[in-house]
Coordinates of C-alpha atoms and ligand atoms in Angstrom, one line a residue:
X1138 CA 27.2 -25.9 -10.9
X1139 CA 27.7 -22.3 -9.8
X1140 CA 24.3 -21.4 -9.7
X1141 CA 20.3 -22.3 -8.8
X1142 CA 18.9 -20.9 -11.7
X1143 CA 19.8 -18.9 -14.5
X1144 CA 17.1 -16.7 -16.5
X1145 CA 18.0 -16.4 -20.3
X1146 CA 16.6 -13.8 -22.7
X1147 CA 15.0 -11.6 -20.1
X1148 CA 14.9 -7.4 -20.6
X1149 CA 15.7 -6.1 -18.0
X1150 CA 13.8 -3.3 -16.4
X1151 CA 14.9 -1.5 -13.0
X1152 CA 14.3 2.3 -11.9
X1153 CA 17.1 3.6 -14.0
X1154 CA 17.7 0.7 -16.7
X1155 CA 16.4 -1.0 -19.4
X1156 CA 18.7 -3.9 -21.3
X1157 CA 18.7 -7.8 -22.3
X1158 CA 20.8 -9.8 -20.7
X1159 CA 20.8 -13.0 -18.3
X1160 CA 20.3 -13.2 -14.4
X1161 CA 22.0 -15.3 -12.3
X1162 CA 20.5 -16.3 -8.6
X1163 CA 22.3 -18.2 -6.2
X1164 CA 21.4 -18.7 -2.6
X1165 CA 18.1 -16.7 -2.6
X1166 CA 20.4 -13.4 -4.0
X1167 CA 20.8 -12.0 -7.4
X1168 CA 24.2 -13.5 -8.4
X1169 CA 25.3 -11.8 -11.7
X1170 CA 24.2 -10.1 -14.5
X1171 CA 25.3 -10.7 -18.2
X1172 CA 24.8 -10.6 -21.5
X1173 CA 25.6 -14.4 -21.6
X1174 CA 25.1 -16.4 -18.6
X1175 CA 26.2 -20.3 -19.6
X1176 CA 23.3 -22.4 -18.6
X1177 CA 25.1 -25.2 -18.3
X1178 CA 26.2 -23.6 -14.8
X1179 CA 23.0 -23.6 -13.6
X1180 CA 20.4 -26.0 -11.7
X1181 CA 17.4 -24.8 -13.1
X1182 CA 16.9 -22.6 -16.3
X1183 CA 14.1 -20.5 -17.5
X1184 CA 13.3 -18.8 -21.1
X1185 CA 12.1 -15.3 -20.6
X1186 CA 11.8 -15.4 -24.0
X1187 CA 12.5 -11.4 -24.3
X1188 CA 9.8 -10.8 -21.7
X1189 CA 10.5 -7.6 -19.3
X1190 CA 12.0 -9.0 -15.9
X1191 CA 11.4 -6.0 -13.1
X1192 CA 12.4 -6.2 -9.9
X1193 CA 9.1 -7.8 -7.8
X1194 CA 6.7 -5.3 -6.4
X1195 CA 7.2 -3.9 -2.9
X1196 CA 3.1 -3.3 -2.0
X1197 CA 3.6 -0.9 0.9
X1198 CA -0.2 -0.4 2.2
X1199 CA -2.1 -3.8 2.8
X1200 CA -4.6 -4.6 5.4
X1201 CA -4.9 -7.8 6.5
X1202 CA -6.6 -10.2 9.2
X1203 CA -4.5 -8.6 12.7
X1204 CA -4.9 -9.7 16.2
X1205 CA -6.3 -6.4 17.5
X1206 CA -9.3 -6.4 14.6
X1207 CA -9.0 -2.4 14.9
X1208 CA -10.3 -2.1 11.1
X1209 CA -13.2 -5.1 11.5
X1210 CA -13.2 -8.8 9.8
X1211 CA -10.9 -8.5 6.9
X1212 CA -11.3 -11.2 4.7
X1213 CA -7.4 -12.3 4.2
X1214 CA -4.9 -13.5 6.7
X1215 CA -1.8 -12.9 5.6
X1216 CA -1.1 -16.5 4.4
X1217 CA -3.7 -15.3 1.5
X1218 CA -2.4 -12.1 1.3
X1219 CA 1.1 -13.0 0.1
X1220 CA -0.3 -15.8 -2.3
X1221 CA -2.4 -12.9 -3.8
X1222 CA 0.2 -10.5 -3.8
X1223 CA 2.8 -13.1 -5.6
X1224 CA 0.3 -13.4 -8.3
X1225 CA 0.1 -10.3 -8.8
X1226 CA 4.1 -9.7 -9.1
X1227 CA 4.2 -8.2 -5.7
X1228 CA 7.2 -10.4 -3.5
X1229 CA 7.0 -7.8 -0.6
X1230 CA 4.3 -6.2 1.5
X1231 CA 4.2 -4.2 4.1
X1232 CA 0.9 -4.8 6.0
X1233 CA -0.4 -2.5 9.3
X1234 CA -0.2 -4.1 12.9
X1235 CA -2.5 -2.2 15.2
X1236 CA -1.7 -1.3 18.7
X1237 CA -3.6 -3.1 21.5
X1238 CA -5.0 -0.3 23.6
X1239 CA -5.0 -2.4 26.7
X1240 CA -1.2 -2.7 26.9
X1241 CA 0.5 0.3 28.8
X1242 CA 3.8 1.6 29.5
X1243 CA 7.4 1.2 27.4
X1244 CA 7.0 -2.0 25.7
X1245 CA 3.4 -1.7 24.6
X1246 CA 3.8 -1.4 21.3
X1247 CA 6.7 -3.5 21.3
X1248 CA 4.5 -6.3 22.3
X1249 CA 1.5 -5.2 20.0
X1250 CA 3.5 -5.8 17.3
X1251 CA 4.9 -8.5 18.4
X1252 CA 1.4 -10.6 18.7
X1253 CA 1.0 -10.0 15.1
X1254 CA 4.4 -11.6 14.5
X1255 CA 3.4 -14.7 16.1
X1256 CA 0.0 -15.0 14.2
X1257 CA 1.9 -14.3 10.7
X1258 CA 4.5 -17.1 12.1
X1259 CA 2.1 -20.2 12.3
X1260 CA 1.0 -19.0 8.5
X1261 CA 2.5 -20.3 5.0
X1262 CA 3.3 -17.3 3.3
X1263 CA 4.6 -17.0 -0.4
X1264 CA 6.5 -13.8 0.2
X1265 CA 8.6 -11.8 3.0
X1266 CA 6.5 -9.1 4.9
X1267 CA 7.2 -6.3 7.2
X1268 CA 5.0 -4.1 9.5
X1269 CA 4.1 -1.0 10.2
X1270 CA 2.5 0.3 13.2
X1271 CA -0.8 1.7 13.5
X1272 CA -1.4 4.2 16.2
X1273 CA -4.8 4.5 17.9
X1274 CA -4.2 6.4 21.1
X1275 CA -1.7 8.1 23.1
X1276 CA -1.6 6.9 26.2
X1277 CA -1.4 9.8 28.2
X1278 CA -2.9 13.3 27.6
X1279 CA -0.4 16.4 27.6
X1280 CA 3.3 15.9 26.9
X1281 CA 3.3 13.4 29.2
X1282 CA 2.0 11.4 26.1
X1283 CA 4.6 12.2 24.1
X1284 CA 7.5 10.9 26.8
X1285 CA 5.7 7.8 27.2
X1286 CA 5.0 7.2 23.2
X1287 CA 8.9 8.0 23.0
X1288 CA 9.8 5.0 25.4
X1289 CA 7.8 3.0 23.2
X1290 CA 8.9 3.3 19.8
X1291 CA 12.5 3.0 21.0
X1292 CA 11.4 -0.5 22.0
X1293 CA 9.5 -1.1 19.4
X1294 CA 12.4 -0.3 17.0
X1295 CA 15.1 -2.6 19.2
X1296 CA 12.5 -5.2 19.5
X1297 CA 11.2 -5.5 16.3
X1298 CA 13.0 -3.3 13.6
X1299 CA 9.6 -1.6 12.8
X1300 CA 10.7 2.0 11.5
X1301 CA 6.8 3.6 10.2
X1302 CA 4.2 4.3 11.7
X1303 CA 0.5 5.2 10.3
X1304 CA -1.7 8.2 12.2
X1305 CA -5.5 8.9 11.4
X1306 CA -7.3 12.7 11.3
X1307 CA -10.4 10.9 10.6
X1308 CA -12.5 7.8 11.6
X1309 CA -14.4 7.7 15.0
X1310 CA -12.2 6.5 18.0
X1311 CA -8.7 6.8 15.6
X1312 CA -8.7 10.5 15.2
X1313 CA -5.8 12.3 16.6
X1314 CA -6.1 15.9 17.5
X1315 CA -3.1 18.1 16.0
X1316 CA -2.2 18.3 19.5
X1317 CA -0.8 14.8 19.5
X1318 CA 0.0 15.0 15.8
X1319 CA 2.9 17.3 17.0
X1320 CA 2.9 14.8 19.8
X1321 CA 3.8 11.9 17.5
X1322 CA 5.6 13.8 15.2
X1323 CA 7.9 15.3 17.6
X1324 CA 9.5 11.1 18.5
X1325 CA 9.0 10.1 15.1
X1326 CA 11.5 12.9 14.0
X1327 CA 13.6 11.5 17.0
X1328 CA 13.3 8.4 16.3
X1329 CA 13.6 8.0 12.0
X1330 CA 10.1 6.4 12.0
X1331 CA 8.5 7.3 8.4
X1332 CA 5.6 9.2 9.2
X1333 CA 2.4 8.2 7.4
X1334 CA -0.5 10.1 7.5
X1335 CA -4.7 9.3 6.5
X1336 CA -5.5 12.8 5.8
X1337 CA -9.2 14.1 5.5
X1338 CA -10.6 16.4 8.3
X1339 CA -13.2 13.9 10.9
X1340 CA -14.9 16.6 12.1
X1341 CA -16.0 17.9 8.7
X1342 CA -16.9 14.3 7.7
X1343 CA -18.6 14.0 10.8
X1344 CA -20.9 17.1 10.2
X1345 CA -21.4 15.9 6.2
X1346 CA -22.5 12.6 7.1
X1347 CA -25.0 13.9 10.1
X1348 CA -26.3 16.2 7.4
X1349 CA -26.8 14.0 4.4
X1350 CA -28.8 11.1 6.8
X1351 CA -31.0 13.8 8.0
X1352 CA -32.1 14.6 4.1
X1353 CA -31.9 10.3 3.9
X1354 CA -29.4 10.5 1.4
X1355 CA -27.7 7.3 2.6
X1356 CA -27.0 5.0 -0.9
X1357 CA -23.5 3.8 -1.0
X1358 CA -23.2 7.0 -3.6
X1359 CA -23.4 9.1 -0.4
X1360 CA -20.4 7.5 1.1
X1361 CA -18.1 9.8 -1.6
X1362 CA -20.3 12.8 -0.9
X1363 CA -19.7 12.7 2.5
X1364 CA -15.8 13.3 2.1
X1365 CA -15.8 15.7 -0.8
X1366 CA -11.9 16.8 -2.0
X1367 CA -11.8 19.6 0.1
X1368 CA -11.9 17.7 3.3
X1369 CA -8.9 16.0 2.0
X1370 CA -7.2 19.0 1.0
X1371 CA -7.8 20.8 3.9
X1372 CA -6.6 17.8 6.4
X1373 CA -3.1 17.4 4.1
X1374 CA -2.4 21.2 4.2
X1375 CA -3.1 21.2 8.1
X1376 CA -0.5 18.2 8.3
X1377 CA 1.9 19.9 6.4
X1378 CA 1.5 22.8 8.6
X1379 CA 2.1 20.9 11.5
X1380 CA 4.9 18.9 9.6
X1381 CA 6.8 21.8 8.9
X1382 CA 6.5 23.2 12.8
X1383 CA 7.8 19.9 13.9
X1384 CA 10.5 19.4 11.5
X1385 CA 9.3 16.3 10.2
X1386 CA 9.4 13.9 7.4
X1387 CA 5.9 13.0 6.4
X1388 CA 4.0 10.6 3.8
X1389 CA 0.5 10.9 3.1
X1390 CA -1.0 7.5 2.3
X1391 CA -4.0 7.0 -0.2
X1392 CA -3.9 10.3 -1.9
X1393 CA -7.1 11.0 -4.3
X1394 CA -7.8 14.9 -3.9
X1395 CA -5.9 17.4 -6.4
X1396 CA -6.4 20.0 -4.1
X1397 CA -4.3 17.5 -1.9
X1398 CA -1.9 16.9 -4.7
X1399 CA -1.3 20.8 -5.3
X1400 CA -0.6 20.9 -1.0
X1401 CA 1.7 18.3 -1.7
X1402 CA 3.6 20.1 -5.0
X1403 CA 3.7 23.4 -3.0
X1404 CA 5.4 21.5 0.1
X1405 CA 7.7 19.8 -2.3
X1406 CA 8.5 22.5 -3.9
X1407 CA 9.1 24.5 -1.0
X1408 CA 11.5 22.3 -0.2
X1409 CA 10.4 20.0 2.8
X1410 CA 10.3 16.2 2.8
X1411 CA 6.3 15.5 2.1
X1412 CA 5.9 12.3 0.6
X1413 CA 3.0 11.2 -0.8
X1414 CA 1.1 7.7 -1.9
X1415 CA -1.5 7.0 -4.3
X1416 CA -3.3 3.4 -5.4
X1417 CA -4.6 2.1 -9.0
X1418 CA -8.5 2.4 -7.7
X1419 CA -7.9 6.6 -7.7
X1420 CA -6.6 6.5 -11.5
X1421 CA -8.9 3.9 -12.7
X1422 CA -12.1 4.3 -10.8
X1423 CA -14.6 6.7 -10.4
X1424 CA -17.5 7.8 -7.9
X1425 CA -19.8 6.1 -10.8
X1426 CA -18.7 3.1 -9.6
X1427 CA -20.1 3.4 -6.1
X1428 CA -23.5 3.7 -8.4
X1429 CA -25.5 0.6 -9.2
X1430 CA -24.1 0.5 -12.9
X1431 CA -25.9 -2.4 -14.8
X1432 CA -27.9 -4.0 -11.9
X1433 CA -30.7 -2.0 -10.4
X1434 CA -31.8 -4.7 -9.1
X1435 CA -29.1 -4.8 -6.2
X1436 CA -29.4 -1.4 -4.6
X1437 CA -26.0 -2.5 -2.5
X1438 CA -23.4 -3.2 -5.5
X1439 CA -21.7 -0.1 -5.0
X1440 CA -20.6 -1.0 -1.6
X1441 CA -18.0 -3.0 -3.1
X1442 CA -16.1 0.5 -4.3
X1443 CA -16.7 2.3 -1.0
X1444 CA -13.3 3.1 0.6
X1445 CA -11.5 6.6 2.1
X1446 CA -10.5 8.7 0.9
X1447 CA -13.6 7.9 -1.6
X1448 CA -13.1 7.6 -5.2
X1449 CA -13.7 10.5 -6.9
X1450 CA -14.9 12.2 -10.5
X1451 CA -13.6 11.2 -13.5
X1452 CA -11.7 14.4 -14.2
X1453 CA -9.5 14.2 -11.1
X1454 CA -7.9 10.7 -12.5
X1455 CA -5.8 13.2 -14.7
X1456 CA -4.0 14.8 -11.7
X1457 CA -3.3 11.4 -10.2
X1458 CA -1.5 9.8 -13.0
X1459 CA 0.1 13.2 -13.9
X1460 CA 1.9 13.1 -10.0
X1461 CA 2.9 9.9 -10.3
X1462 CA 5.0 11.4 -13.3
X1463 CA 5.9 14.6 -11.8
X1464 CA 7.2 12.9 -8.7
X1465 CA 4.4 14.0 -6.4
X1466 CA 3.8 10.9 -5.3
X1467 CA 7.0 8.5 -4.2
X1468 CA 5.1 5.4 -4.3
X1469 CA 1.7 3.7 -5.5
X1470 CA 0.4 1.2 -3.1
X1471 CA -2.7 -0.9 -3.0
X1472 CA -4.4 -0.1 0.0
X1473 CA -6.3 -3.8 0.1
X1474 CA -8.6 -4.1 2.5
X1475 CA -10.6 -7.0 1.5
X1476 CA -14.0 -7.3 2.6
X1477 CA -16.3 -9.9 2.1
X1478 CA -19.1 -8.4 -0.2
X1479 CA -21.6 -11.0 1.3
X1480 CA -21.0 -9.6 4.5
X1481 CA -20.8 -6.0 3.6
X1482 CA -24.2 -7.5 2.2
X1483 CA -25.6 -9.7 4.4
X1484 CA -23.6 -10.7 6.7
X1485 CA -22.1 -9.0 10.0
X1486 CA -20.9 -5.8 8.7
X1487 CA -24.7 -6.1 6.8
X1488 CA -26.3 -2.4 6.7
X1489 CA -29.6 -3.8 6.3
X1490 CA -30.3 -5.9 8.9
X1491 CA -31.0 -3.8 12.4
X1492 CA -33.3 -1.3 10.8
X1493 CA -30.4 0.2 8.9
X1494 CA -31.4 -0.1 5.2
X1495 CA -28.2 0.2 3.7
X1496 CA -26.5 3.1 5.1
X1497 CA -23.5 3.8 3.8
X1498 CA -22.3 5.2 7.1
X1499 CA -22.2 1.3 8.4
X1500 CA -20.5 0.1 5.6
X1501 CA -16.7 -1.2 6.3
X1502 CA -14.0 1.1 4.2
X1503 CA -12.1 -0.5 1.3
X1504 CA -11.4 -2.9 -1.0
X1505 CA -8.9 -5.3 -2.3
X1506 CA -5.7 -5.0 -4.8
X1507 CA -3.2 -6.3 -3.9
X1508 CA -2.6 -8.9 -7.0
X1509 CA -4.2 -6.2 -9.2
X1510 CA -1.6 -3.5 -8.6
X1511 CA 0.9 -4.2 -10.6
X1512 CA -0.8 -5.6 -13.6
X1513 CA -3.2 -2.8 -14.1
X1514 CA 0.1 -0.3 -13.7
X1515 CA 2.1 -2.0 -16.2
X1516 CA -1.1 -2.2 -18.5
X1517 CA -3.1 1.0 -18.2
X1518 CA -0.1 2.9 -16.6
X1519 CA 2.7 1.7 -19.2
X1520 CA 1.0 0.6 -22.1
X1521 CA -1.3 3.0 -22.9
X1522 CA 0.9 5.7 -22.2
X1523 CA -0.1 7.3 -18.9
X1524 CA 3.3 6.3 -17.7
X1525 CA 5.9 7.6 -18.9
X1526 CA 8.9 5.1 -19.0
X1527 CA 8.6 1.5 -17.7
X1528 CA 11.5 2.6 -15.8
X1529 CA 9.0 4.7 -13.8
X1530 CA 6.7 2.0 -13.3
X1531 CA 9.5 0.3 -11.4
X1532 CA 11.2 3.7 -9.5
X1533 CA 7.3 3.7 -8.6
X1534 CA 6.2 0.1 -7.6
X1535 CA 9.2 -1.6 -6.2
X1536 CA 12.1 0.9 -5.4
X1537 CA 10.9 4.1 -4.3
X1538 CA 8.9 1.8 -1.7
X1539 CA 12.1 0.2 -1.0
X1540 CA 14.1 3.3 -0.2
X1541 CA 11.1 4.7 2.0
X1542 CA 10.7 2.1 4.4
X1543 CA 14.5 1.2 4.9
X1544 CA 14.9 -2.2 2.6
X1545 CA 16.8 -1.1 0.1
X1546 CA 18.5 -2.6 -1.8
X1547 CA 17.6 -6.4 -0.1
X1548 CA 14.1 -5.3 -2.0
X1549 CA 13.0 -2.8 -4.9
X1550 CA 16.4 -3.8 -6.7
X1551 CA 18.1 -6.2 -8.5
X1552 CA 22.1 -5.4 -7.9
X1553 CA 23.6 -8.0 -8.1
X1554 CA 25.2 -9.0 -4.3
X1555 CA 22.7 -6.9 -2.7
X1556 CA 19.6 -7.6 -3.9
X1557 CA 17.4 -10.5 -3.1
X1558 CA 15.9 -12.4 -6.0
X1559 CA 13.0 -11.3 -5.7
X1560 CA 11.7 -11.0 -9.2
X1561 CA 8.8 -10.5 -12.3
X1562 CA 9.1 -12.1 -15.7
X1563 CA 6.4 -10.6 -17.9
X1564 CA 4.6 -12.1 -21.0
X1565 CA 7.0 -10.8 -23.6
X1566 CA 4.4 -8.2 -25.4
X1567 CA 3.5 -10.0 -28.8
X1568 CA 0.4 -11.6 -29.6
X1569 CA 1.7 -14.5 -29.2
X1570 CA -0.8 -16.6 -26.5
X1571 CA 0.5 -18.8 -23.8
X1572 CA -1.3 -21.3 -22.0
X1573 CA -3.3 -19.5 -19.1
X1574 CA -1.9 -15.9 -19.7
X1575 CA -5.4 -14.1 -18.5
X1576 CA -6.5 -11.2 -21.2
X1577 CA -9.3 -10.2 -18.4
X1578 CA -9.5 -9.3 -14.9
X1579 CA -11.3 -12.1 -13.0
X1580 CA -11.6 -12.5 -9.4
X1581 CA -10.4 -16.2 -9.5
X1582 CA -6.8 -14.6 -11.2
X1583 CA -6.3 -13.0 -7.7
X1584 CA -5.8 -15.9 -5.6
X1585 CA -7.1 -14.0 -2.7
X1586 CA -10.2 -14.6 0.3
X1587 CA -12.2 -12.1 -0.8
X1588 CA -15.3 -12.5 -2.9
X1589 CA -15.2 -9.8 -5.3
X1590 CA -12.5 -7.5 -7.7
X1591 CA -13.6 -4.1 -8.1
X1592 CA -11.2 -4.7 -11.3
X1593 CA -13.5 -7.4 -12.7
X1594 CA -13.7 -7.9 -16.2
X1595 CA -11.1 -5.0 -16.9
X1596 CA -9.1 -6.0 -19.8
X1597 CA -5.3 -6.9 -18.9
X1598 CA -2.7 -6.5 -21.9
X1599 CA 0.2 -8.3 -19.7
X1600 CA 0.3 -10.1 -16.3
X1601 CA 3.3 -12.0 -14.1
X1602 CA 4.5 -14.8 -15.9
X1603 CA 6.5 -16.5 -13.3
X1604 CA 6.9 -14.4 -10.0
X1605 CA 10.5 -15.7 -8.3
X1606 CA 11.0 -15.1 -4.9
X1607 CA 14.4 -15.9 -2.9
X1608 CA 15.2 -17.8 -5.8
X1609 CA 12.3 -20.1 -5.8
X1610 CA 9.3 -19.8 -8.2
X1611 CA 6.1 -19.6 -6.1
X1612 CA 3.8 -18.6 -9.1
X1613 CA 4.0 -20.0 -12.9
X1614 CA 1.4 -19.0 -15.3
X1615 CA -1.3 -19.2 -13.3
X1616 CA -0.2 -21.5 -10.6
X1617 CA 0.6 -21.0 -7.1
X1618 CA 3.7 -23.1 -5.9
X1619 CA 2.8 -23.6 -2.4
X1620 CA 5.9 -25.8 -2.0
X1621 CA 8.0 -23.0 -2.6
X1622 CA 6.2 -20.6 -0.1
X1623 CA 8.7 -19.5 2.5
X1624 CA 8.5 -16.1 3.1
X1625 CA 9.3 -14.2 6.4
X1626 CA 9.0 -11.2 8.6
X1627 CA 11.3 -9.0 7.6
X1628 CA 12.9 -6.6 9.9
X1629 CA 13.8 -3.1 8.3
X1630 CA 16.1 -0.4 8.7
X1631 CA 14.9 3.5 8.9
X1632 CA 14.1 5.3 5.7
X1633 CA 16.9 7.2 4.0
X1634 CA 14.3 9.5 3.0
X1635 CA 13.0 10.4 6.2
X1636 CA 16.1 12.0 7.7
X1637 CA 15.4 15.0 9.5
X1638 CA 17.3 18.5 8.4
X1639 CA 18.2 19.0 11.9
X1640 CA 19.1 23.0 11.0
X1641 CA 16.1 24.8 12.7
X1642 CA 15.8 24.9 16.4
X1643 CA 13.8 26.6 18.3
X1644 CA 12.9 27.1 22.0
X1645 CA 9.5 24.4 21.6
X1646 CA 11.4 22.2 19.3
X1647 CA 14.6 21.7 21.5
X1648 CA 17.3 19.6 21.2
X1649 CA 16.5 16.0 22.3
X1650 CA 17.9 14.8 25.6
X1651 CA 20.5 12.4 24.9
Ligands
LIG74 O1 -11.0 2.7 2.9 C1 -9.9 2.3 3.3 N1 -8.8 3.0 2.8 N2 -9.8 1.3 4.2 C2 -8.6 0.9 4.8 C3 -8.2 1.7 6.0 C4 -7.4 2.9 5.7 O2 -7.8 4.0 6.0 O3 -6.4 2.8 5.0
LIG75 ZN1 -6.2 5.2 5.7
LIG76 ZN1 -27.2 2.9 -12.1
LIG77 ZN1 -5.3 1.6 4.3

């Protein structure tokens, strides 16, 4: 016995390939792989039966329960998060850890961090996961904010090997001023941090919302009207302004806006390294949905589709998919941010209890995906032809992710020696039916804590078969394998996309003190 399991009859989809053969795992890695594996070598073997094996999906933007609360009650820990994700054919995500405000000086984000370690730790979880920092405040106005944030991701980096960070121009009490945008900027060029950006202008939000509850326009609806395309357009070209000042890397997360897209094109095009991110709810929803479609009985159902950036018209779906096959966007991500409809309802978050009838101002942002993600790319991306190549579905979903947040190849890959087995075997594509393969989008698919899909009752032309990870099957046509569950935090290097040039100095962007 050479190996723990073999795969026979797979196709074999990566960013650059497509081809049948065999895979061989051994010790948690991908071992070999061959046109003709002998079985007879192997512990455990598994008919793909010509169904499309892909690397498993790296989800790079997922919210879930954290000590500091900063975004409210989300509905998973991360113990549901991964079990979601895994069957959804996502073996890898990289959630947000939020820094705890109270902590000061060099190791306070070290030790931020580090409390959300210790929460995932006491967990179950069915897949690996890494972190990325979410900064809420400097701690010190002036440059003397900049020295100190400095210190602190140089700790944070030795201490925990987180190499991103994520930076807000919006929301009340996370809005950073440009001032300490070129603040941050300036150490996470110093430091190889990937630079991740929420870009839609507060201040005009601000204004919009003040404006719209002073006519009493305050239906969920409102929620999109409030942060119209522009403000997004206008917050990504600022950031790109300040980007290119600073010298610096930059990805902008969640991107729904075209004019934001075109910024994006322009920037790329121009040469610097802007990176951008977009999610399955921008290409497959619409502001209708944050209507009361089919039940006008419940005033409230569009909450459920409320997030930010909002989802937008119908007609800008086109300029979405269309990036993600013009290489504007690097990666596609879920955003999940699963809250509990009841309580979005009638719960704590409720709207309209305290006199506040529903406002869509009080309404928590965003919703979950991350067990959708994958499916609903490979179906309504590959399928029916708004992807261009599986093999871009892939570059997309699992390696471009890999390569931006420094875990390639362990993840986004399957080379064999490198590569964790981390893996996807699809439904081969016949009509053929197999017991439990799902032909609709049901919330009870998703395996998650939250009480509602915003996918539900989508039709689903393919969906994970078995999703592998380390070697060891933790989801099999429809079950979860909670034995199997042993996933970890995993500790990353820095991007190799987020190298600095290095070739422009001037006398405000010196060179760093050694
Ligand atoms: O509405 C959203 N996107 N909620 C999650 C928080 C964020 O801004 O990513
Ligand atoms: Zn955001
Ligand atoms: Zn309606
Ligand atoms: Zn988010």
């Amino acid at each position: 016995i050479e190996y723990d399991l073999v795969i026979k009859n797979g196709l074999i989809c990566t960013a650059s390939d497509i081809y049948p053969a065999d895979i061989a795992i051994a010790n948690g890695k991908v071992c070999c792989i061959a046109k003709n594996i002998d079985e007879n070598l192997a512990n455990e073997v598994i008919d793909a039966e010509g169904g499309i094996i892909t690397p498993g999906g790296i989800d790079a933007h997922v919210h879930v329960d954290e000590p500091m609360k900063l975004l409210g009650d989300v509905a998973d820990t991360m113990e549901d998060a991964t079990m979601s994700a895994v069957a959804g054919g996502t073996t890898t995500v990289i959630a947000f850890a939020s820094q705890d405000t109270s902590l000061k000086g060099p190791k306070a984000l070290s030790e931020s961090v580090g409390k959300a370690i210790a929460l995932y730790g006491k967990q179950t979880l069915y897949c690996d996961y890494a972190l990325h920092l979410i900064i809420a405040k400097l701690e010190k106005d002036g440059l003397a904010g900049r020295d100190i944030l400095g210190e602190q991701l140089e700790t944070l980096y030795a201490d925990h090997s987180v190499t991103s960070l994520k930076l807000f121009m919006t929301y009340p009490g996370l809005q950073m001023s440009d001032y300490n945008i070129l603040n941050t900027m300036y150490n996470t060029r110093k430091n190889g941090f990937t630079t991740m950006i929420h870009a839609e202008n507060g201040d005009m939000v601000k204004w919009m919302i003040d404006s719209l509850e002073e006519q009493g326009l305050t239906e969920p609806y409102y929620h999109g009207v409030s942060r119209p395309t522009i403000v997004e357009g206008e917050a990504t070209n600022r950031a790109v302004t300040l980007a290119r000042t600073m010298d610096t890397p930059i990805l902008f997360v969640h991107v729904s806006s075209p004019q934001a897209v075109d910024v994006i094109r322009k920037a790329q095009t121009d040469g610097l390294k802007v990176y951008a991110e977009t999610c399955p709810q921008y290409v497959l929803l619409s502001d209708m949905d944050t209507k009361c479609h089919g039940n006008h009985d419940d005033k409230f159902i569009g909450a459920k589709n409320i997030c930010s950036p909002p989802l937008r018209e119908e007609e800008c779906q086109k300029r979405i998919w269309q990036g993600m096959n013009d290489g504007s966007f690097t990666i596609v991500s879920s955003d999940h941010c699963p809250y509990l409809y009841s309580d979005k309802g009638q719960g704590k978050h409720n709207a309209f209890k305290n006199g506040k009838n529903g406002d869509f101002k009080y309404i928590p942002n965003g919703m979950p995906g991350v067990s959708t993600r994958m499916p609903l790319l490979f179906d309504y991306g590959c399928l029916r032809g708004n992807l261009r190549s599986m093999m871009k579905f892939v570059e997309i979903n699992c390696t471009n992710p890999a390569k931006l947040y420094g875990c390639y190849p362990q993840k986004g890959a399957l080379l064999p020696g490198s590569s964790d087995a981390d893996l996807v075997i699809w439904y081969p594509n016949d009509i053929k039916t197999y017991k439990n393969r799902p032909k609709t989008i049901t919330n009870a698919l998703l395996q998650h804590a939250c009480d509602y899909t915003p996918f539900e009752g989508f039709e689903i032309k393919n969906w994970p078969r078995y999703t592998i990870v380390h070697g060891r099957i933790v989801y099999k046509e429809g079950m979860i394998i909670r034995d199997n569950a042993k996933g970890s935090y995993l500790p990353r290097s820095k991007s190799s996309l987020c190298t600095p040039d290095g070739d422009w100095l001037t006398e405000w962007r010196p060179i760093y003190a050694k």
